[in-house]
């Protein structure tokens, strides 16, 4: 079995050892098995939606209704390099349309990084598929880069943000000035799950995507319950109602709403549905996309599995542990309480946070309620708690570069590090031959 691993694939002898899997999930290739794009359009009930593919670019004309006059400072907000999707396939076409639609303006592309680290210009252009990173047949991608009228800006959570208010829960909200000073705020992004905020995309592009660090950290810590009492079970993928993190995000985004939102649902092979909404109905449109995404990304599970082999889908989703662990949060939902997990991710960039495992070690020696405000403000406290609590008593093995470089730190998580193909094979042979499944891009699927 070939498993995505970094920018290549890993040969895993799982079927030879364990037999045929009871279920397989391969990210976008598995979604929407029972629905076609036209069916999705019908269910969306949107007049500003369209199906598109390699020979059928999106119809961007509905954007005219949102901007009757040409803006002076348009800003297009896009997800950061950890979030890929169908939106990347249509971005060059959208950029070219906006440049032609507004010939006298410069288009600013604002990357919603939240508190993630800045990446290189080359990585950003690869992420946006511009210039040398455009597909050979993608005239739009080359034309966009050559126009000289695009400015790419990465959000910084520690500078350049202006206060816009406070949520009813008391979260201070400051937003990127490039966005606030724009007279045409356009959000572009996909629909996805998020392991503690319910769903990604939509309002998350504004907050935390374009927010300042203090507000982001306060929002994320809401996953740990009142008084840091422990993980709030309402903070889960696909859960919005009653989820304090998700509800706080929605409230924050209304303090700096967009003028237009473009949401995508990808079907694989550059085929998908694009929905456009304005300031009055963007929340309704996003909720409809979320409902359809949830419908297409669940699988019927007759009984919990004994084991799962899990990967994040290769680079950039497995660039470090902070990203890979999101797939783990979904995988446990398919398992028996005494099941096993083989987690696979290259993690060429390490743990993704210098203090993550220090926090794990610290929490193993004391109560969560004893964590100081200064420690909590350092970030990723909720990630450390998620890593420590997600798997329960299940056996976890982790095949990764960091398992070879830092085996003791991996063991501190209660996981068994696997650094070679021989170790991986030996670990699989020790597993029982009960039912098992393969989840590729596991953070895109939930059991039904």
Tab-separated table of C-alpha atoms in Angstrom:
chain	number	residue	atom	x	y	z
A	1	UNK	CA	0.000	0.000	0.000
A	2	UNK	CA	1.399	3.417	-0.989
A	3	UNK	CA	0.893	6.006	1.722
A	4	UNK	CA	1.505	9.760	1.186
A	5	UNK	CA	4.651	10.728	3.085
A	6	UNK	CA	6.125	14.188	2.669
A	7	UNK	CA	6.495	14.844	-1.049
A	8	UNK	CA	6.749	11.132	-1.875
A	9	UNK	CA	5.032	7.872	-0.889
A	10	UNK	CA	5.818	5.193	1.669
A	11	UNK	CA	5.431	1.523	0.778
A	12	UNK	CA	3.585	-0.076	3.692
A	13	UNK	CA	3.100	-3.890	3.816
A	14	UNK	CA	-0.179	-3.545	5.713
A	15	UNK	CA	-2.405	-5.725	3.535
A	16	UNK	CA	0.178	-8.498	3.340
A	17	UNK	CA	0.303	-8.587	7.143
A	18	UNK	CA	-3.226	-7.620	8.225
A	19	UNK	CA	-5.349	-8.668	5.258
A	20	UNK	CA	-7.849	-6.475	3.410
A	21	UNK	CA	-8.966	-3.328	5.250
A	22	UNK	CA	-12.602	-3.072	6.315
A	23	UNK	CA	-12.662	0.518	5.065
A	24	UNK	CA	-10.562	2.943	3.037
A	25	UNK	CA	-10.695	6.713	2.898
A	26	UNK	CA	-8.509	8.685	0.522
A	27	UNK	CA	-9.354	12.318	1.115
A	28	UNK	CA	-11.014	14.109	-1.776
A	29	UNK	CA	-10.974	10.946	-3.880
A	30	UNK	CA	-13.396	9.316	-1.439
A	31	UNK	CA	-15.755	12.225	-0.768
A	32	UNK	CA	-19.030	12.775	-2.599
A	33	UNK	CA	-19.367	9.152	-3.681
A	34	UNK	CA	-23.148	9.502	-3.862
A	35	UNK	CA	-23.438	13.072	-5.167
A	36	UNK	CA	-22.543	14.909	-8.363
A	37	UNK	CA	-21.761	18.637	-8.606
A	38	UNK	CA	-25.177	19.359	-10.159
A	39	UNK	CA	-26.887	17.707	-7.179
A	40	UNK	CA	-24.854	19.850	-4.811
A	41	UNK	CA	-25.859	22.997	-6.707
A	42	UNK	CA	-29.505	22.015	-6.438
A	43	UNK	CA	-29.239	21.429	-2.693
A	44	UNK	CA	-27.362	24.668	-2.109
A	45	UNK	CA	-30.319	26.490	-3.609
A	46	UNK	CA	-28.011	29.355	-4.524
A	47	UNK	CA	-28.360	31.454	-7.657
A	48	UNK	CA	-24.722	32.533	-7.238
A	49	UNK	CA	-23.231	29.045	-7.374
A	50	UNK	CA	-21.634	27.217	-10.269
A	51	UNK	CA	-19.920	23.945	-11.082
A	52	UNK	CA	-16.510	24.165	-12.700
A	53	UNK	CA	-13.659	22.018	-13.931
A	54	UNK	CA	-10.481	22.085	-16.048
A	55	UNK	CA	-12.389	23.098	-19.196
A	56	UNK	CA	-15.132	25.040	-17.442
A	57	UNK	CA	-13.748	27.908	-15.320
A	58	UNK	CA	-16.032	29.551	-12.760
A	59	UNK	CA	-18.449	32.246	-13.835
A	60	UNK	CA	-17.338	35.231	-11.772
A	61	UNK	CA	-20.075	37.576	-13.003
A	62	UNK	CA	-22.089	37.406	-9.720
A	63	UNK	CA	-19.268	39.403	-8.093
A	64	UNK	CA	-20.611	42.468	-9.933
A	65	UNK	CA	-23.646	42.567	-7.646
A	66	UNK	CA	-21.410	42.934	-4.576
A	67	UNK	CA	-19.296	45.777	-5.986
A	68	UNK	CA	-21.355	48.134	-8.178
A	69	UNK	CA	-18.401	50.554	-8.202
A	70	UNK	CA	-14.739	49.688	-8.636
A	71	UNK	CA	-12.983	49.612	-5.238
A	72	UNK	CA	-9.765	51.513	-4.622
A	73	UNK	CA	-8.143	49.003	-2.243
A	74	UNK	CA	-9.389	45.441	-2.854
A	75	UNK	CA	-8.089	42.660	-0.610
A	76	UNK	CA	-8.427	38.957	-1.330
A	77	UNK	CA	-7.983	36.843	1.824
A	78	UNK	CA	-6.763	33.255	1.309
A	79	UNK	CA	-5.839	30.377	3.676
A	80	UNK	CA	-2.226	29.801	4.671
A	81	UNK	CA	0.124	27.104	3.399
A	82	UNK	CA	-1.186	24.430	5.791
A	83	UNK	CA	-4.618	24.464	4.129
A	84	UNK	CA	-4.843	23.245	0.583
A	85	UNK	CA	-7.986	22.527	-1.401
A	86	UNK	CA	-10.067	23.158	-4.481
A	87	UNK	CA	-9.871	26.905	-3.847
A	88	UNK	CA	-6.254	26.738	-5.083
A	89	UNK	CA	-7.444	25.394	-8.448
A	90	UNK	CA	-9.651	28.427	-9.073
A	91	UNK	CA	-7.512	31.159	-7.471
A	92	UNK	CA	-5.577	32.147	-10.637
A	93	UNK	CA	-8.825	32.467	-12.609
A	94	UNK	CA	-10.325	34.669	-9.882
A	95	UNK	CA	-7.250	36.891	-9.684
A	96	UNK	CA	-7.192	37.461	-13.447
A	97	UNK	CA	-10.915	38.278	-13.392
A	98	UNK	CA	-10.470	40.833	-10.607
A	99	UNK	CA	-7.514	42.462	-12.379
A	100	UNK	CA	-9.581	42.801	-15.555
A	101	UNK	CA	-12.680	43.901	-13.651
A	102	UNK	CA	-10.772	46.627	-11.800
A	103	UNK	CA	-7.977	47.671	-14.223
A	104	UNK	CA	-6.927	50.765	-12.270
A	105	UNK	CA	-6.264	49.039	-8.956
A	106	UNK	CA	-3.625	46.906	-7.280
A	107	UNK	CA	-4.923	43.644	-5.826
A	108	UNK	CA	-3.626	42.743	-2.394
A	109	UNK	CA	-3.623	39.020	-1.549
A	110	UNK	CA	-3.626	38.667	2.222
A	111	UNK	CA	-2.607	35.256	3.592
A	112	UNK	CA	-4.542	34.415	6.773
A	113	UNK	CA	-1.765	32.853	8.852
A	114	UNK	CA	-3.227	33.334	12.341
A	115	UNK	CA	-0.316	32.618	14.691
A	116	UNK	CA	1.442	30.304	12.227
A	117	UNK	CA	4.975	31.234	11.201
A	118	UNK	CA	5.682	33.223	8.041
A	119	UNK	CA	6.925	31.193	5.074
A	120	UNK	CA	9.204	32.104	2.170
A	121	UNK	CA	8.053	33.985	-0.911
A	122	UNK	CA	8.769	30.898	-3.008
A	123	UNK	CA	6.597	28.743	-0.730
A	124	UNK	CA	3.767	31.271	-0.919
A	125	UNK	CA	3.872	31.383	-4.725
A	126	UNK	CA	3.895	27.580	-4.786
A	127	UNK	CA	0.907	27.592	-2.433
A	128	UNK	CA	-0.939	30.103	-4.636
A	129	UNK	CA	0.236	28.389	-7.861
A	130	UNK	CA	1.548	31.598	-9.399
A	131	UNK	CA	4.407	32.283	-11.790
A	132	UNK	CA	6.896	29.425	-12.110
A	133	UNK	CA	4.646	27.314	-9.867
A	134	UNK	CA	1.629	27.531	-12.167
A	135	UNK	CA	0.632	24.353	-13.979
A	136	UNK	CA	2.030	24.155	-17.553
A	137	UNK	CA	-1.414	24.752	-19.063
A	138	UNK	CA	-2.455	27.375	-16.509
A	139	UNK	CA	-2.262	30.615	-18.453
A	140	UNK	CA	-4.074	32.449	-15.639
A	141	UNK	CA	-1.441	31.546	-13.056
A	142	UNK	CA	1.378	32.933	-15.198
A	143	UNK	CA	-0.624	35.974	-16.273
A	144	UNK	CA	-1.491	36.835	-12.666
A	145	UNK	CA	2.137	36.757	-11.571
A	146	UNK	CA	3.308	38.758	-14.584
A	147	UNK	CA	0.735	41.523	-14.175
A	148	UNK	CA	2.799	43.523	-11.681
A	149	UNK	CA	-0.459	44.530	-9.984
A	150	UNK	CA	-0.474	41.935	-7.221
A	151	UNK	CA	0.941	42.420	-3.756
A	152	UNK	CA	1.135	39.326	-1.537
A	153	UNK	CA	1.086	40.043	2.201
A	154	UNK	CA	1.350	37.526	5.038
A	155	UNK	CA	-0.582	38.387	8.175
A	156	UNK	CA	1.408	38.952	11.381
A	157	UNK	CA	-0.377	38.317	14.663
A	158	UNK	CA	2.064	40.504	16.617
A	159	UNK	CA	1.974	43.709	14.573
A	160	UNK	CA	-0.148	45.765	12.203
A	161	UNK	CA	-3.511	44.932	13.794
A	162	UNK	CA	-6.226	47.365	14.865
A	163	UNK	CA	-8.855	46.821	17.603
A	164	UNK	CA	-12.457	46.375	16.425
A	165	UNK	CA	-14.176	45.326	19.653
A	166	UNK	CA	-14.731	42.503	22.103
A	167	UNK	CA	-16.894	39.395	21.748
A	168	UNK	CA	-19.752	38.735	24.214
A	169	UNK	CA	-17.451	36.140	25.814
A	170	UNK	CA	-14.803	38.788	26.465
A	171	UNK	CA	-12.296	37.964	23.717
A	172	UNK	CA	-10.462	41.096	22.498
A	173	UNK	CA	-10.510	41.303	18.708
A	174	UNK	CA	-7.857	43.153	16.703
A	175	UNK	CA	-7.701	42.569	12.947
A	176	UNK	CA	-5.070	43.099	10.241
A	177	UNK	CA	-5.094	46.715	9.078
A	178	UNK	CA	-4.719	45.693	5.411
A	179	UNK	CA	-8.119	44.023	5.690
A	180	UNK	CA	-9.766	46.774	7.726
A	181	UNK	CA	-8.583	49.540	5.385
A	182	UNK	CA	-9.901	47.744	2.301
A	183	UNK	CA	-13.110	48.815	0.575
A	184	UNK	CA	-13.496	45.345	-1.006
A	185	UNK	CA	-12.873	42.548	1.493
A	186	UNK	CA	-13.159	39.200	-0.296
A	187	UNK	CA	-12.687	35.842	1.425
A	188	UNK	CA	-11.719	32.773	-0.618
A	189	UNK	CA	-11.441	29.354	0.966
A	190	UNK	CA	-12.598	25.794	1.167
A	191	UNK	CA	-14.905	24.032	3.564
A	192	UNK	CA	-13.242	21.638	5.995
A	193	UNK	CA	-13.425	20.133	9.456
A	194	UNK	CA	-11.493	21.555	12.385
A	195	UNK	CA	-10.798	19.344	15.356
A	196	UNK	CA	-11.852	21.843	18.035
A	197	UNK	CA	-13.445	24.770	16.144
A	198	UNK	CA	-15.971	22.592	14.322
A	199	UNK	CA	-15.206	23.747	10.787
A	200	UNK	CA	-12.408	25.602	9.034
A	201	UNK	CA	-12.808	28.348	6.454
A	202	UNK	CA	-15.489	31.033	6.477
A	203	UNK	CA	-15.294	33.193	9.611
A	204	UNK	CA	-12.017	31.507	10.636
A	205	UNK	CA	-10.300	33.348	7.779
A	206	UNK	CA	-11.077	36.605	9.605
A	207	UNK	CA	-10.664	35.338	13.157
A	208	UNK	CA	-8.225	33.841	14.032
A	209	UNK	CA	-6.765	34.044	10.492
A	210	UNK	CA	-6.253	37.827	10.527
A	211	UNK	CA	-6.302	38.432	14.283
A	212	UNK	CA	-3.764	39.435	16.919
A	213	UNK	CA	-2.101	36.900	19.196
A	214	UNK	CA	-3.836	37.737	22.523
A	215	UNK	CA	-7.314	37.251	21.087
A	216	UNK	CA	-6.351	34.057	19.262
A	217	UNK	CA	-4.865	32.480	22.389
A	218	UNK	CA	-7.852	33.430	24.521
A	219	UNK	CA	-10.200	31.911	21.949
A	220	UNK	CA	-8.243	28.660	21.636
A	221	UNK	CA	-8.058	28.194	25.406
A	222	UNK	CA	-11.856	28.085	25.518
A	223	UNK	CA	-11.459	24.475	24.360
A	224	UNK	CA	-10.200	23.681	27.869
A	225	UNK	CA	-13.432	24.503	29.679
A	226	UNK	CA	-14.246	26.986	32.407
A	227	UNK	CA	-11.368	27.486	34.804
A	228	UNK	CA	-9.118	25.202	32.704
A	229	UNK	CA	-11.067	22.185	33.941
A	230	UNK	CA	-10.242	19.920	31.000
A	231	UNK	CA	-11.105	19.393	27.355
A	232	UNK	CA	-14.633	20.563	26.521
A	233	UNK	CA	-16.335	17.727	24.572
A	234	UNK	CA	-18.356	20.316	22.635
A	235	UNK	CA	-15.090	21.406	20.980
A	236	UNK	CA	-15.116	18.782	18.262
A	237	UNK	CA	-15.111	18.486	14.463
A	238	UNK	CA	-18.457	19.388	12.823
A	239	UNK	CA	-19.756	20.748	16.154
A	240	UNK	CA	-20.850	24.405	16.088
A	241	UNK	CA	-23.847	24.752	18.420
A	242	UNK	CA	-22.657	24.890	22.011
A	243	UNK	CA	-18.993	24.933	20.947
A	244	UNK	CA	-17.465	27.917	22.814
A	245	UNK	CA	-14.538	28.208	20.397
A	246	UNK	CA	-16.724	28.135	17.274
A	247	UNK	CA	-19.321	30.517	18.665
A	248	UNK	CA	-16.613	32.949	19.779
A	249	UNK	CA	-15.078	32.851	16.282
A	250	UNK	CA	-18.431	33.615	14.661
A	251	UNK	CA	-19.000	36.522	17.039
A	252	UNK	CA	-15.508	37.905	16.393
A	253	UNK	CA	-15.902	37.757	12.605
A	254	UNK	CA	-19.077	39.851	12.728
A	255	UNK	CA	-17.006	42.705	14.181
A	256	UNK	CA	-15.138	42.964	10.846
A	257	UNK	CA	-17.356	41.271	8.242
A	258	UNK	CA	-16.312	40.692	4.633
A	259	UNK	CA	-18.023	42.260	1.625
A	260	UNK	CA	-17.993	38.993	-0.325
A	261	UNK	CA	-17.235	35.347	0.430
A	262	UNK	CA	-16.295	32.686	-2.115
A	263	UNK	CA	-16.596	29.154	-0.725
A	264	UNK	CA	-15.576	25.969	-2.508
A	265	UNK	CA	-16.458	22.291	-2.317
A	266	UNK	CA	-13.924	20.129	-4.162
A	267	UNK	CA	-14.708	16.811	-5.855
A	268	UNK	CA	-11.127	15.927	-6.833
A	269	UNK	CA	-9.457	16.165	-10.260
A	270	UNK	CA	-9.996	19.952	-10.326
A	271	UNK	CA	-13.787	19.605	-10.364
A	272	UNK	CA	-15.891	21.409	-7.808
A	273	UNK	CA	-18.607	23.826	-6.830
A	274	UNK	CA	-18.073	27.532	-6.161
A	275	UNK	CA	-20.540	29.582	-4.117
A	276	UNK	CA	-20.479	33.373	-3.888
A	277	UNK	CA	-22.256	35.380	-1.206
A	278	UNK	CA	-22.413	39.013	-0.149
A	279	UNK	CA	-22.395	40.814	3.160
A	280	UNK	CA	-26.066	40.052	3.841
A	281	UNK	CA	-26.047	36.279	3.266
A	282	UNK	CA	-22.455	35.085	3.671
A	283	UNK	CA	-23.140	33.327	6.979
A	284	UNK	CA	-26.121	31.444	5.509
A	285	UNK	CA	-24.062	30.421	2.478
A	286	UNK	CA	-21.213	29.092	4.625
A	287	UNK	CA	-23.618	27.122	6.805
A	288	UNK	CA	-25.093	25.461	3.711
A	289	UNK	CA	-21.625	24.550	2.457
A	290	UNK	CA	-20.747	23.107	5.858
A	291	UNK	CA	-23.882	20.952	5.912
A	292	UNK	CA	-23.108	19.540	2.464
A	293	UNK	CA	-19.447	18.991	3.302
A	294	UNK	CA	-20.445	17.069	6.413
A	295	UNK	CA	-22.823	14.942	4.361
A	296	UNK	CA	-20.127	14.059	1.834
A	297	UNK	CA	-17.330	13.392	4.322
A	298	UNK	CA	-18.830	10.751	6.583
A	299	UNK	CA	-18.682	6.998	6.184
A	300	UNK	CA	-20.999	4.367	7.580
A	301	UNK	CA	-19.214	2.280	10.187
A	302	UNK	CA	-21.074	-0.873	11.207
A	303	UNK	CA	-18.820	-1.386	14.233
A	304	UNK	CA	-15.727	0.328	15.671
A	305	UNK	CA	-12.465	-0.896	14.166
A	306	UNK	CA	-9.693	-2.711	15.983
A	307	UNK	CA	-7.031	-0.586	14.303
A	308	UNK	CA	-6.381	2.206	11.811
A	309	UNK	CA	-3.432	3.277	9.710
A	310	UNK	CA	-3.557	7.050	9.488
A	311	UNK	CA	-1.721	9.613	7.378
A	312	UNK	CA	-2.187	13.347	6.977
A	313	UNK	CA	-2.019	13.264	3.175
A	314	UNK	CA	1.629	14.138	2.614
A	315	UNK	CA	3.225	17.575	2.350
A	316	UNK	CA	2.287	20.239	3.450
A	317	UNK	CA	-0.220	18.533	5.733
A	318	UNK	CA	2.518	16.417	7.361
A	319	UNK	CA	5.189	19.109	7.558
A	320	UNK	CA	5.245	18.950	11.381
A	321	UNK	CA	3.504	17.314	14.328
A	322	UNK	CA	1.159	20.248	14.929
A	323	UNK	CA	-0.467	19.450	11.576
A	324	UNK	CA	-0.229	15.644	11.714
A	325	UNK	CA	-1.955	15.349	15.081
A	326	UNK	CA	-5.175	16.768	13.566
A	327	UNK	CA	-5.609	13.509	11.662
A	328	UNK	CA	-5.136	11.612	14.916
A	329	UNK	CA	-8.066	13.505	16.443
A	330	UNK	CA	-10.352	12.101	13.732
A	331	UNK	CA	-8.889	8.599	13.651
A	332	UNK	CA	-9.757	7.797	17.269
A	333	UNK	CA	-13.453	8.216	16.442
A	334	UNK	CA	-13.318	5.063	14.303
A	335	UNK	CA	-11.737	2.855	16.965
A	336	UNK	CA	-12.618	0.543	19.806
A	337	UNK	CA	-11.392	1.775	23.216
A	338	UNK	CA	-8.641	-0.875	23.164
A	339	UNK	CA	-7.713	-0.362	19.510
A	340	UNK	CA	-4.436	0.604	17.880
A	341	UNK	CA	-3.252	3.463	15.657
A	342	UNK	CA	-0.320	3.585	13.268
A	343	UNK	CA	0.212	7.296	12.622
A	344	UNK	CA	2.363	8.163	9.601
A	345	UNK	CA	3.732	11.628	8.814
A	346	UNK	CA	7.156	12.805	7.681
A	347	UNK	CA	7.372	15.897	9.967
A	348	UNK	CA	10.415	17.246	8.143
A	349	UNK	CA	9.966	20.515	10.062
A	350	UNK	CA	9.891	18.801	13.444
A	351	UNK	CA	7.279	19.370	16.104
A	352	UNK	CA	5.978	22.714	14.816
A	353	UNK	CA	6.357	24.304	18.244
A	354	UNK	CA	9.494	24.483	20.367
A	355	UNK	CA	7.520	24.320	23.601
A	356	UNK	CA	4.857	21.762	22.695
A	357	UNK	CA	6.469	18.686	24.253
A	358	UNK	CA	7.749	20.710	27.204
A	359	UNK	CA	4.111	21.540	27.896
A	360	UNK	CA	3.155	17.863	27.556
A	361	UNK	CA	5.850	16.904	30.061
A	362	UNK	CA	4.772	19.653	32.432
A	363	UNK	CA	1.107	18.599	32.303
A	364	UNK	CA	2.064	15.005	33.070
A	365	UNK	CA	3.403	16.187	36.436
A	366	UNK	CA	0.618	18.540	37.542
A	367	UNK	CA	-2.995	19.530	37.052
A	368	UNK	CA	-4.165	21.603	34.106
A	369	UNK	CA	-5.660	24.109	36.541
A	370	UNK	CA	-2.139	24.779	37.889
A	371	UNK	CA	-0.902	26.175	34.555
A	372	UNK	CA	-0.024	29.855	34.893
A	373	UNK	CA	-1.402	32.568	32.640
A	374	UNK	CA	2.112	33.189	31.297
A	375	UNK	CA	2.467	29.531	30.302
A	376	UNK	CA	-0.961	29.510	28.695
A	377	UNK	CA	-0.084	32.616	26.683
A	378	UNK	CA	2.941	30.826	25.223
A	379	UNK	CA	0.511	29.007	22.920
A	380	UNK	CA	-0.414	25.445	21.993
A	381	UNK	CA	-1.600	24.536	25.478
A	382	UNK	CA	-4.818	23.199	23.937
A	383	UNK	CA	-2.732	21.146	21.474
A	384	UNK	CA	-0.765	19.568	24.312
A	385	UNK	CA	-3.975	18.647	26.114
A	386	UNK	CA	-5.448	17.254	22.888
A	387	UNK	CA	-2.370	15.088	22.317
A	388	UNK	CA	-2.496	13.738	25.868
A	389	UNK	CA	-6.219	12.983	25.990
A	390	UNK	CA	-7.276	12.003	22.464
A	391	UNK	CA	-6.049	8.430	22.291
A	392	UNK	CA	-7.126	7.218	25.732
A	393	UNK	CA	-5.799	3.691	26.331
A	394	UNK	CA	-5.291	2.948	22.655
A	395	UNK	CA	-1.851	1.860	21.475
A	396	UNK	CA	-0.183	4.400	19.183
A	397	UNK	CA	2.908	4.003	17.019
A	398	UNK	CA	4.352	6.935	15.071
A	399	UNK	CA	6.399	6.454	11.890
A	400	UNK	CA	8.206	9.722	11.205
A	401	UNK	CA	11.550	11.450	10.803
A	402	UNK	CA	11.239	12.813	14.327
A	403	UNK	CA	10.725	9.297	15.682
A	404	UNK	CA	14.301	8.589	14.619
A	405	UNK	CA	15.714	11.926	15.764
A	406	UNK	CA	13.789	12.348	19.033
A	407	UNK	CA	12.503	8.919	20.148
A	408	UNK	CA	12.392	9.800	23.851
A	409	UNK	CA	10.182	12.806	23.190
A	410	UNK	CA	7.802	10.635	21.185
A	411	UNK	CA	7.719	8.112	24.035
A	412	UNK	CA	6.824	10.948	26.409
A	413	UNK	CA	3.507	11.129	24.540
A	414	UNK	CA	2.895	7.470	25.296
A	415	UNK	CA	3.578	6.549	21.655
A	416	UNK	CA	6.027	4.039	20.238
A	417	UNK	CA	8.506	5.678	17.826
A	418	UNK	CA	9.118	3.864	14.527
A	419	UNK	CA	12.059	5.108	12.484
A	420	UNK	CA	12.652	2.376	9.882
A	421	UNK	CA	10.620	0.196	7.567
A	422	UNK	CA	11.760	-2.866	9.502
A	423	UNK	CA	10.433	-1.407	12.775
A	424	UNK	CA	7.138	-0.520	11.098
A	425	UNK	CA	6.704	-4.046	9.724
A	426	UNK	CA	7.565	-5.649	13.066
A	427	UNK	CA	5.040	-3.455	14.887
A	428	UNK	CA	2.287	-4.386	12.421
A	429	UNK	CA	3.028	-8.094	12.852
A	430	UNK	CA	2.405	-7.733	16.585
A	431	UNK	CA	-1.108	-6.410	16.007
A	432	UNK	CA	-4.121	-8.693	16.085
A	433	UNK	CA	-5.785	-9.533	12.787
A	434	UNK	CA	-9.060	-7.831	13.704
A	435	UNK	CA	-10.835	-5.307	11.496
A	436	UNK	CA	-8.746	-2.334	10.453
A	437	UNK	CA	-8.987	0.674	8.160
A	438	UNK	CA	-6.813	3.083	6.215
A	439	UNK	CA	-7.557	6.791	6.608
A	440	UNK	CA	-5.578	9.061	4.291
A	441	UNK	CA	-6.109	12.771	5.030
A	442	UNK	CA	-7.967	11.525	8.083
A	443	UNK	CA	-8.942	15.026	9.175
A	444	UNK	CA	-11.386	15.105	6.237
A	445	UNK	CA	-13.632	12.265	7.452
A	446	UNK	CA	-15.881	11.292	10.361
A	447	UNK	CA	-17.879	8.124	11.081
A	448	UNK	CA	-21.623	8.262	10.505
